Amino acid sequence: MPASGGSTAIHAASLPGAFRSVAVPAAAAGFWRKLGAFAGPGYLVAVGYMDPGNWATGLAGGSAFGYSLLSVILLSNLMAMLLQSLSAKLGIVTGMDLAQACRARYPLVPRIGLWLLCELAIIACDLAEVIGTAVALKLLFGLPLVAGIVVTSLDVLLILMLQRRGFRQLEAFIVALLIVIALCFAVELVWAQPSLAAIGAGLLPSSQIVTNPMMLYVAIGILGATVMPHNLYLHSSLVQTRAFDRTDRGKREAIRLATIDSTVALGLALFVNAAILILAAAAFHGSGKTRVAEISDAYALLAPALGMGLASTLFAVALLASGQNSTITGTLAGQIVMEGFLGLRLPHWLRRMVTRGLAIGPAALVAGLYGEGGVARLLVLSQVVLSLQLPFAVVPLVRFTGDRTLMGRFANGRSIRIAALLITTIVITLNGVLIAQLVIG
């Protein structure tokens, strides 16, 4: 048994342009300086947990069911915190991202299957970003929905510019947009004045979530929008941008600091996700507006509901920031997945254009034929697709991080194994129930 874990195959560096590019202070440096060096990857990952798909599911859940689905958001974020910590540990200990580990440990056929499923998840996520950004452009600037969808193809220029400026600058840009989103919702919640007692009750799970088919559908959409499968691939690569000491002691410290980074960042994601649902519950559900599932409807109704004209504008600004943030991390995840599974390296702009093109087509078609109502339903459906793909990322991650031949002394302990297996069981069970209901209904 290896003492410290390691890869079983020769592999290229993950994200080679940024690999070990961020310096980490020497061992004698203080805790906060080291944590500052490790801060960043968690926030890039957290972006995927508050993308426009979360807006659709949060609005639908809050307006239709009030605060009842807050427990699903809380549970999803707690699950995400553990899964992302395992993802970071895999990358730090083995020097492989999750896609590279799948390539090294699985035969060709299942490996190709996992790659295709992951690409489908990335396209579904990109679909949500396309729709969210296009809706925000329409709300803020009056740009027609189909035109806004086409305009989103130009965001590749933003990504290229940021990547050329260095990885820390990319992380700083992401964090700045996250602050904008959080501040917008903090102000909205102050204006909405939600019931603290109702929020507390909503954080407790209810059996109705499973027995009510419509509530379950939205709940699984929330799960898919919160626990992003491609984020597990992304995080295992991003932690390798830090030039930490590769000794057992250095890896142990890197795991601890990376876990703190991602847990704090996902705490911010929890606030934003909960804020979306709480805002919808306070502004719409209580006044009988239980069918506000479309972002544009929420934009139109927020100002009169809260009695503040600026409420709708802040809502749209946060949506635009969310769409742009998710675009950047989605591109990185796509690059990691393709290079890790296939060993195929494409220029960033080409990879981005392929993924965005596959998302723009369906979004533009649905927007042209069915308008905003069809786009809203497509947005929620994209999150359900993400949830259905989630087990195919979670199972390899849990298996690899519990494998002592791969992880050595860093393999998951008993309590982590039990928690990870419980999460896997919950994810698979909820998806099984959803598929059964869709087939029967």
Short mmCIF file of C-alpha atoms in Angstrom, two decimals:
data_model
loop_
_atom_site.label_atom_id
_atom_site.label_comp_id
_atom_site.label_asym_id
_atom_site.label_seq_id
_atom_site.Cartn_x
_atom_site.Cartn_y
_atom_site.Cartn_z
CA MET A 1 0.00 0.00 0.00
CA PRO A 2 1.44 3.38 -0.90
CA ALA A 3 2.16 5.76 1.93
CA SER A 4 0.75 8.89 0.45
CA GLY A 5 -1.28 8.00 -2.60
CA GLY A 6 -0.63 8.79 -6.22
CA SER A 7 -1.74 8.23 -9.77
CA THR A 8 -1.47 4.86 -11.43
CA ALA A 9 -0.72 6.23 -14.89
CA ILE A 10 1.38 8.91 -16.45
CA HIS A 11 -0.78 11.94 -17.20
CA ALA A 12 -0.37 15.51 -18.33
CA ALA A 13 -0.80 18.42 -15.94
CA SER A 14 -4.41 19.48 -15.45
CA LEU A 15 -5.02 23.01 -16.79
CA PRO A 16 -1.40 23.17 -17.96
CA GLY A 17 -1.41 26.92 -18.52
CA ALA A 18 -2.19 27.54 -14.84
CA PHE A 19 -0.74 24.41 -13.21
CA ARG A 20 1.13 25.35 -9.98
CA SER A 21 1.10 29.00 -11.10
CA VAL A 22 -0.08 30.43 -7.74
CA ALA A 23 2.67 30.58 -5.11
CA VAL A 24 1.98 29.32 -1.60
CA PRO A 25 3.89 30.89 1.35
CA ALA A 26 6.58 28.83 3.04
CA ALA A 27 5.83 26.56 5.98
CA ALA A 28 6.76 29.27 8.49
CA ALA A 29 4.13 31.68 7.15
CA GLY A 30 0.99 32.32 9.18
CA PHE A 31 -2.32 30.50 8.71
CA TRP A 32 -4.15 33.49 7.19
CA ARG A 33 -1.45 34.12 4.58
CA LYS A 34 -1.63 30.51 3.50
CA LEU A 35 -5.41 30.53 3.44
CA GLY A 36 -5.28 33.67 1.30
CA ALA A 37 -3.06 31.84 -1.18
CA PHE A 38 -5.52 28.95 -1.36
CA ALA A 39 -8.63 31.16 -1.55
CA GLY A 40 -10.06 31.27 -5.04
CA PRO A 41 -10.85 27.80 -6.45
CA GLY A 42 -13.78 27.44 -4.06
CA TYR A 43 -15.35 30.64 -5.40
CA LEU A 44 -14.94 29.51 -9.00
CA VAL A 45 -16.72 26.31 -8.02
CA ALA A 46 -19.40 28.20 -6.06
CA VAL A 47 -20.33 30.10 -9.22
CA GLY A 48 -21.89 26.93 -10.61
CA TYR A 49 -24.07 26.67 -7.52
CA MET A 50 -25.79 30.01 -8.15
CA ASP A 51 -26.10 30.11 -11.93
CA PRO A 52 -29.33 31.12 -13.77
CA GLY A 53 -30.64 27.56 -13.42
CA ASN A 54 -30.90 28.14 -9.68
CA TRP A 55 -33.00 31.19 -10.37
CA ALA A 56 -35.58 29.20 -12.31
CA THR A 57 -35.90 26.44 -9.74
CA GLY A 58 -35.76 28.85 -6.80
CA LEU A 59 -38.46 31.11 -8.23
CA ALA A 60 -40.66 28.16 -9.14
CA GLY A 61 -40.23 26.56 -5.73
CA GLY A 62 -40.72 29.75 -3.72
CA SER A 63 -43.76 31.05 -5.57
CA ALA A 64 -45.53 27.67 -5.73
CA PHE A 65 -44.67 26.16 -2.36
CA GLY A 66 -43.55 29.07 -0.19
CA TYR A 67 -40.63 28.28 2.09
CA SER A 68 -41.15 24.49 2.02
CA LEU A 69 -38.21 23.71 -0.28
CA LEU A 70 -35.63 25.61 1.78
CA SER A 71 -34.73 22.27 3.36
CA VAL A 72 -33.81 20.95 -0.10
CA ILE A 73 -31.52 23.93 -0.70
CA LEU A 74 -29.86 23.45 2.70
CA LEU A 75 -29.44 19.70 2.17
CA SER A 76 -28.11 20.22 -1.36
CA ASN A 77 -25.49 22.72 -0.19
CA LEU A 78 -24.37 20.48 2.69
CA MET A 79 -24.01 17.62 0.23
CA ALA A 80 -22.09 19.91 -2.11
CA MET A 81 -19.67 20.94 0.65
CA LEU A 82 -18.70 17.32 1.31
CA LEU A 83 -18.50 16.34 -2.37
CA GLN A 84 -16.37 19.37 -3.26
CA SER A 85 -14.00 18.64 -0.38
CA LEU A 86 -13.58 15.10 -1.76
CA SER A 87 -12.96 16.53 -5.22
CA ALA A 88 -10.26 18.85 -3.88
CA LYS A 89 -8.67 15.97 -1.96
CA LEU A 90 -8.54 13.79 -5.08
CA GLY A 91 -6.72 16.48 -7.05
CA ILE A 92 -4.28 17.35 -4.25
CA VAL A 93 -3.33 13.78 -3.35
CA THR A 94 -3.17 12.12 -6.78
CA GLY A 95 -2.18 15.07 -8.98
CA MET A 96 -5.06 14.08 -11.27
CA ASP A 97 -8.38 15.74 -11.84
CA LEU A 98 -11.49 13.53 -11.75
CA ALA A 99 -11.58 13.13 -15.53
CA GLN A 100 -7.94 12.02 -15.60
CA ALA A 101 -8.61 9.58 -12.76
CA CYS A 102 -11.52 8.08 -14.74
CA ARG A 103 -9.25 7.74 -17.75
CA ALA A 104 -6.56 6.03 -15.67
CA ARG A 105 -8.88 3.66 -13.77
CA TYR A 106 -11.73 2.75 -16.16
CA PRO A 107 -11.79 0.75 -19.42
CA LEU A 108 -12.50 2.52 -22.71
CA VAL A 109 -16.26 1.92 -23.04
CA PRO A 110 -17.37 3.16 -19.57
CA ARG A 111 -14.85 5.99 -19.84
CA ILE A 112 -16.37 7.21 -23.11
CA GLY A 113 -19.85 6.86 -21.62
CA LEU A 114 -18.90 8.98 -18.61
CA TRP A 115 -17.33 11.59 -20.89
CA LEU A 116 -20.46 11.86 -23.05
CA LEU A 117 -22.69 12.19 -20.00
CA CYS A 118 -20.44 14.90 -18.58
CA GLU A 119 -20.49 16.78 -21.88
CA LEU A 120 -24.29 16.59 -21.80
CA ALA A 121 -24.28 18.09 -18.32
CA ILE A 122 -21.99 20.92 -19.44
CA ILE A 123 -24.27 21.68 -22.39
CA ALA A 124 -27.32 21.65 -20.08
CA CYS A 125 -25.52 24.05 -17.74
CA ASP A 126 -24.49 26.26 -20.64
CA LEU A 127 -28.09 26.26 -21.82
CA ALA A 128 -29.11 27.76 -18.48
CA GLU A 129 -26.38 30.41 -18.77
CA VAL A 130 -27.44 31.31 -22.31
CA ILE A 131 -31.07 31.72 -21.28
CA GLY A 132 -30.25 33.60 -18.09
CA THR A 133 -27.91 36.05 -19.80
CA ALA A 134 -30.34 36.61 -22.69
CA VAL A 135 -33.21 37.28 -20.30
CA ALA A 136 -31.05 39.72 -18.31
CA LEU A 137 -30.08 41.59 -21.50
CA LYS A 138 -33.74 41.86 -22.44
CA LEU A 139 -34.79 43.11 -19.02
CA LEU A 140 -32.00 45.67 -18.72
CA PHE A 141 -31.61 46.84 -22.32
CA GLY A 142 -34.72 45.69 -24.17
CA LEU A 143 -32.78 43.31 -26.44
CA PRO A 144 -35.10 40.70 -28.04
CA LEU A 145 -34.74 37.25 -26.49
CA VAL A 146 -33.50 35.47 -29.64
CA ALA A 147 -31.00 38.27 -30.33
CA GLY A 148 -29.75 38.10 -26.75
CA ILE A 149 -29.21 34.35 -27.10
CA VAL A 150 -27.09 34.91 -30.21
CA VAL A 151 -25.12 37.72 -28.52
CA THR A 152 -24.06 35.31 -25.75
CA SER A 153 -21.72 33.65 -28.26
CA LEU A 154 -19.46 36.71 -27.99
CA ASP A 155 -18.62 36.07 -24.35
CA VAL A 156 -15.71 33.94 -25.55
CA LEU A 157 -13.82 37.22 -25.98
CA LEU A 158 -14.25 38.02 -22.29
CA ILE A 159 -12.99 34.58 -21.31
CA LEU A 160 -9.90 34.82 -23.52
CA MET A 161 -9.06 38.27 -22.14
CA LEU A 162 -9.33 37.11 -18.53
CA GLN A 163 -7.30 33.95 -19.06
CA ARG A 164 -4.47 35.92 -20.62
CA ARG A 165 -4.25 38.15 -17.55
CA GLY A 166 -3.43 35.25 -15.25
CA PHE A 167 -5.35 32.91 -12.97
CA ARG A 168 -5.45 35.16 -9.91
CA GLN A 169 -6.97 37.98 -11.96
CA LEU A 170 -9.58 35.54 -13.25
CA GLU A 171 -10.43 34.56 -9.68
CA ALA A 172 -10.62 38.21 -8.60
CA PHE A 173 -13.09 38.97 -11.40
CA ILE A 174 -15.26 36.02 -10.35
CA VAL A 175 -15.25 37.07 -6.69
CA ALA A 176 -16.17 40.66 -7.63
CA LEU A 177 -19.24 39.46 -9.53
CA LEU A 178 -20.20 37.16 -6.65
CA ILE A 179 -20.12 40.14 -4.29
CA VAL A 180 -22.40 42.04 -6.67
CA ILE A 181 -24.89 39.15 -6.70
CA ALA A 182 -24.86 38.75 -2.90
CA LEU A 183 -25.29 42.49 -2.27
CA CYS A 184 -28.22 42.70 -4.70
CA PHE A 185 -30.05 39.91 -2.90
CA ALA A 186 -29.20 41.23 0.55
CA VAL A 187 -30.91 44.52 -0.36
CA GLU A 188 -33.89 42.67 -1.87
CA LEU A 189 -34.39 40.63 1.29
CA VAL A 190 -34.31 43.74 3.48
CA TRP A 191 -37.12 45.17 1.34
CA ALA A 192 -39.10 41.88 1.22
CA GLN A 193 -39.12 41.44 5.03
CA PRO A 194 -39.72 37.65 4.95
CA SER A 195 -41.11 35.77 7.95
CA LEU A 196 -38.24 34.43 10.06
CA ALA A 197 -40.55 31.81 11.59
CA ALA A 198 -41.57 30.57 8.13
CA ILE A 199 -37.92 30.43 7.07
CA GLY A 200 -37.10 28.32 10.14
CA ALA A 201 -39.99 25.95 9.41
CA GLY A 202 -38.93 25.67 5.76
CA LEU A 203 -35.46 24.49 6.77
CA LEU A 204 -37.02 21.33 8.26
CA PRO A 205 -37.65 18.53 5.72
CA SER A 206 -41.24 17.57 4.92
CA SER A 207 -42.58 14.25 3.61
CA GLN A 208 -44.70 16.25 1.16
CA ILE A 209 -41.57 16.88 -0.91
CA VAL A 210 -41.53 13.21 -1.90
CA THR A 211 -45.28 12.58 -2.03
CA ASN A 212 -46.17 15.66 -4.12
CA PRO A 213 -45.02 14.97 -7.73
CA MET A 214 -44.77 18.65 -8.70
CA MET A 215 -42.86 19.51 -5.54
CA LEU A 216 -40.51 16.58 -6.12
CA TYR A 217 -39.88 17.69 -9.70
CA VAL A 218 -38.87 21.17 -8.54
CA ALA A 219 -36.89 19.70 -5.61
CA ILE A 220 -34.82 17.55 -7.96
CA GLY A 221 -34.40 20.57 -10.20
CA ILE A 222 -33.00 22.42 -7.17
CA LEU A 223 -30.69 19.49 -6.47
CA GLY A 224 -29.49 19.51 -10.08
CA ALA A 225 -29.03 23.27 -10.04
CA THR A 226 -27.14 23.19 -6.75
CA VAL A 227 -24.86 20.14 -6.93
CA MET A 228 -23.32 20.58 -10.37
CA PRO A 229 -21.73 17.36 -11.68
CA HIS A 230 -19.08 19.12 -13.77
CA ASN A 231 -18.01 21.14 -10.71
CA LEU A 232 -16.60 17.95 -9.25
CA TYR A 233 -14.29 17.70 -12.26
CA LEU A 234 -13.50 21.41 -12.10
CA HIS A 235 -12.50 21.58 -8.43
CA SER A 236 -10.16 18.59 -8.65
CA SER A 237 -8.24 20.55 -11.29
CA LEU A 238 -8.37 24.06 -9.83
CA VAL A 239 -6.68 23.05 -6.56
CA GLN A 240 -3.64 22.05 -8.62
CA THR A 241 -3.05 25.67 -9.61
CA ARG A 242 -1.48 26.09 -6.13
CA ALA A 243 2.24 25.36 -5.79
CA PHE A 244 1.95 23.58 -2.42
CA ASP A 245 4.51 21.19 -0.96
CA ARG A 246 3.97 17.69 -2.40
CA THR A 247 5.01 15.93 0.84
CA ASP A 248 2.42 14.18 3.01
CA ARG A 249 2.45 17.14 5.38
CA GLY A 250 2.04 19.62 2.52
CA LYS A 251 -0.84 17.64 1.02
CA ARG A 252 -2.60 17.39 4.38
CA GLU A 253 -2.35 21.15 4.87
CA ALA A 254 -3.47 21.79 1.28
CA ILE A 255 -6.54 19.60 1.79
CA ARG A 256 -7.46 21.50 4.96
CA LEU A 257 -7.04 24.94 3.37
CA ALA A 258 -8.82 23.96 0.15
CA THR A 259 -11.73 22.56 2.17
CA ILE A 260 -12.04 25.79 4.16
CA ASP A 261 -11.95 27.78 0.91
CA SER A 262 -14.72 25.76 -0.76
CA THR A 263 -16.88 25.53 2.38
CA VAL A 264 -16.86 29.31 2.91
CA ALA A 265 -17.55 29.91 -0.79
CA LEU A 266 -20.43 27.42 -0.81
CA GLY A 267 -21.79 29.15 2.28
CA LEU A 268 -22.12 32.25 0.09
CA ALA A 269 -23.84 30.11 -2.55
CA LEU A 270 -26.24 28.83 0.10
CA PHE A 271 -27.16 32.41 1.00
CA VAL A 272 -27.84 33.35 -2.63
CA ASN A 273 -29.82 30.19 -3.41
CA ALA A 274 -31.91 30.53 -0.27
CA ALA A 275 -32.39 34.25 -0.96
CA ILE A 276 -33.90 33.55 -4.39
CA LEU A 277 -36.45 31.14 -2.94
CA ILE A 278 -37.18 33.31 0.12
CA LEU A 279 -37.66 36.36 -2.08
CA ALA A 280 -40.14 34.46 -4.29
CA ALA A 281 -41.97 33.10 -1.25
CA ALA A 282 -42.22 36.50 0.46
CA ALA A 283 -43.05 38.57 -2.63
CA PHE A 284 -45.27 36.16 -4.58
CA HIS A 285 -46.51 33.09 -2.68
CA GLY A 286 -47.96 35.05 0.21
CA SER A 287 -50.02 37.22 -2.15
CA GLY A 288 -51.37 34.30 -4.17
CA LYS A 289 -48.97 34.59 -7.13
CA THR A 290 -48.06 30.89 -7.08
CA ARG A 291 -47.14 30.46 -10.75
CA VAL A 292 -44.20 32.85 -11.01
CA ALA A 293 -41.66 30.50 -12.57
CA GLU A 294 -40.40 32.79 -15.32
CA ILE A 295 -37.59 35.20 -14.56
CA SER A 296 -39.18 37.98 -16.62
CA ASP A 297 -42.42 37.67 -14.65
CA ALA A 298 -40.50 37.93 -11.40
CA TYR A 299 -38.73 41.02 -12.74
CA ALA A 300 -42.04 42.67 -13.62
CA LEU A 301 -43.75 41.79 -10.34
CA LEU A 302 -40.94 42.47 -7.87
CA ALA A 303 -41.08 46.26 -7.90
CA PRO A 304 -44.84 46.51 -7.20
CA ALA A 305 -44.70 43.62 -4.72
CA LEU A 306 -41.91 45.19 -2.68
CA GLY A 307 -42.93 48.78 -3.27
CA MET A 308 -39.44 49.68 -4.51
CA GLY A 309 -38.79 50.60 -8.14
CA LEU A 310 -35.14 49.62 -7.90
CA ALA A 311 -35.97 46.04 -6.83
CA SER A 312 -36.47 44.79 -10.39
CA THR A 313 -33.28 46.43 -11.66
CA LEU A 314 -31.16 44.89 -8.89
CA PHE A 315 -32.73 41.52 -9.71
CA ALA A 316 -31.72 41.81 -13.39
CA VAL A 317 -28.20 43.05 -12.58
CA ALA A 318 -27.62 40.05 -10.32
CA LEU A 319 -28.94 37.75 -13.06
CA LEU A 320 -26.52 39.20 -15.63
CA ALA A 321 -23.59 38.84 -13.22
CA SER A 322 -24.64 35.26 -12.51
CA GLY A 323 -24.79 34.34 -16.20
CA GLN A 324 -21.37 35.80 -16.96
CA ASN A 325 -19.74 34.16 -13.97
CA SER A 326 -21.11 30.74 -14.87
CA THR A 327 -19.95 31.15 -18.45
CA ILE A 328 -16.31 31.43 -17.37
CA THR A 329 -16.28 28.41 -15.07
CA GLY A 330 -18.29 26.33 -17.56
CA THR A 331 -15.58 26.90 -20.15
CA LEU A 332 -12.87 25.77 -17.73
CA ALA A 333 -14.87 22.66 -16.82
CA GLY A 334 -15.34 21.78 -20.49
CA GLN A 335 -11.62 22.09 -21.13
CA ILE A 336 -10.78 19.89 -18.12
CA VAL A 337 -13.30 17.20 -19.06
CA MET A 338 -12.22 16.92 -22.70
CA GLU A 339 -8.50 16.91 -21.91
CA GLY A 340 -8.88 14.56 -18.97
CA PHE A 341 -11.08 11.92 -20.58
CA LEU A 342 -9.70 12.02 -24.12
CA GLY A 343 -6.29 13.65 -23.88
CA LEU A 344 -7.60 16.01 -26.56
CA ARG A 345 -6.57 19.65 -26.21
CA LEU A 346 -8.50 22.32 -28.13
CA PRO A 347 -7.95 26.09 -28.19
CA HIS A 348 -10.08 27.79 -25.52
CA TRP A 349 -12.08 29.76 -28.07
CA LEU A 350 -12.88 26.66 -30.14
CA ARG A 351 -13.93 24.62 -27.12
CA ARG A 352 -16.14 27.48 -25.98
CA MET A 353 -17.75 28.00 -29.36
CA VAL A 354 -18.58 24.29 -29.73
CA THR A 355 -20.26 24.10 -26.32
CA ARG A 356 -22.04 27.42 -26.69
CA GLY A 357 -23.20 26.52 -30.21
CA LEU A 358 -24.84 23.33 -28.91
CA ALA A 359 -26.65 25.37 -26.26
CA ILE A 360 -27.62 28.33 -28.46
CA GLY A 361 -29.42 26.16 -31.03
CA PRO A 362 -32.12 24.68 -28.75
CA ALA A 363 -32.49 27.93 -26.78
CA ALA A 364 -33.00 30.06 -29.90
CA LEU A 365 -35.41 27.51 -31.41
CA VAL A 366 -37.56 27.32 -28.28
CA ALA A 367 -37.48 31.11 -27.81
CA GLY A 368 -38.55 31.66 -31.44
CA LEU A 369 -41.36 29.09 -31.35
CA TYR A 370 -42.70 29.33 -27.80
CA GLY A 371 -41.42 32.62 -26.39
CA GLU A 372 -40.47 33.22 -22.79
CA GLY A 373 -42.80 30.54 -21.41
CA GLY A 374 -41.05 27.83 -23.39
CA VAL A 375 -37.63 29.19 -22.44
CA ALA A 376 -38.56 29.11 -18.73
CA ARG A 377 -39.66 25.47 -18.96
CA LEU A 378 -36.46 24.63 -20.86
CA LEU A 379 -34.44 26.28 -18.09
CA VAL A 380 -36.00 24.12 -15.37
CA LEU A 381 -35.65 21.01 -17.56
CA SER A 382 -31.93 21.69 -17.99
CA GLN A 383 -31.51 21.53 -14.22
CA VAL A 384 -33.34 18.20 -14.04
CA VAL A 385 -30.97 16.87 -16.73
CA LEU A 386 -28.04 17.98 -14.55
CA SER A 387 -29.48 16.14 -11.58
CA LEU A 388 -29.97 12.95 -13.60
CA GLN A 389 -26.30 13.08 -14.63
CA LEU A 390 -25.06 13.70 -11.10
CA PRO A 391 -24.71 10.03 -9.99
CA PHE A 392 -22.29 9.38 -12.86
CA ALA A 393 -19.89 11.95 -11.38
CA VAL A 394 -20.52 11.24 -7.70
CA VAL A 395 -20.01 7.47 -7.85
CA PRO A 396 -16.49 7.61 -9.39
CA LEU A 397 -15.49 10.42 -7.00
CA VAL A 398 -16.62 8.51 -3.90
CA ARG A 399 -15.03 5.33 -5.19
CA PHE A 400 -11.67 6.92 -5.99
CA THR A 401 -11.33 8.89 -2.75
CA GLY A 402 -12.11 5.74 -0.75
CA ASP A 403 -9.55 3.62 -2.66
CA ARG A 404 -6.40 3.10 -0.57
CA THR A 405 -4.40 1.90 -3.57
CA LEU A 406 -4.96 5.31 -5.13
CA MET A 407 -5.18 7.61 -2.10
CA GLY A 408 -2.97 5.79 0.40
CA ARG A 409 -3.32 7.18 3.92
CA PHE A 410 -5.52 9.98 2.57
CA ALA A 411 -8.33 7.57 1.65
CA ASN A 412 -11.71 8.43 3.16
CA GLY A 413 -12.16 7.39 6.78
CA ARG A 414 -15.20 5.51 8.01
CA SER A 415 -17.38 8.52 8.82
CA ILE A 416 -16.65 10.18 5.47
CA ARG A 417 -17.33 6.91 3.63
CA ILE A 418 -20.70 6.56 5.35
CA ALA A 419 -21.65 10.18 4.63
CA ALA A 420 -20.52 9.89 0.99
CA LEU A 421 -22.47 6.65 0.51
CA LEU A 422 -25.54 8.25 2.07
CA ILE A 423 -25.30 11.19 -0.33
CA THR A 424 -24.89 8.82 -3.27
CA THR A 425 -27.94 6.83 -2.15
CA ILE A 426 -30.05 9.99 -1.79
CA VAL A 427 -29.06 11.24 -5.24
CA ILE A 428 -29.75 7.91 -6.96
CA THR A 429 -33.03 7.34 -5.08
CA LEU A 430 -34.45 10.79 -5.85
CA ASN A 431 -33.54 10.42 -9.51
CA GLY A 432 -35.11 6.96 -9.59
CA VAL A 433 -38.34 8.31 -8.14
CA LEU A 434 -38.38 11.13 -10.68
CA ILE A 435 -37.82 8.78 -13.63
CA ALA A 436 -40.58 6.46 -12.37
CA GLN A 437 -43.00 9.39 -12.08
CA LEU A 438 -42.11 10.66 -15.54
CA VAL A 439 -42.67 7.19 -17.04
CA ILE A 440 -45.94 6.61 -15.17
CA GLY A 441 -47.22 10.14 -15.71
#
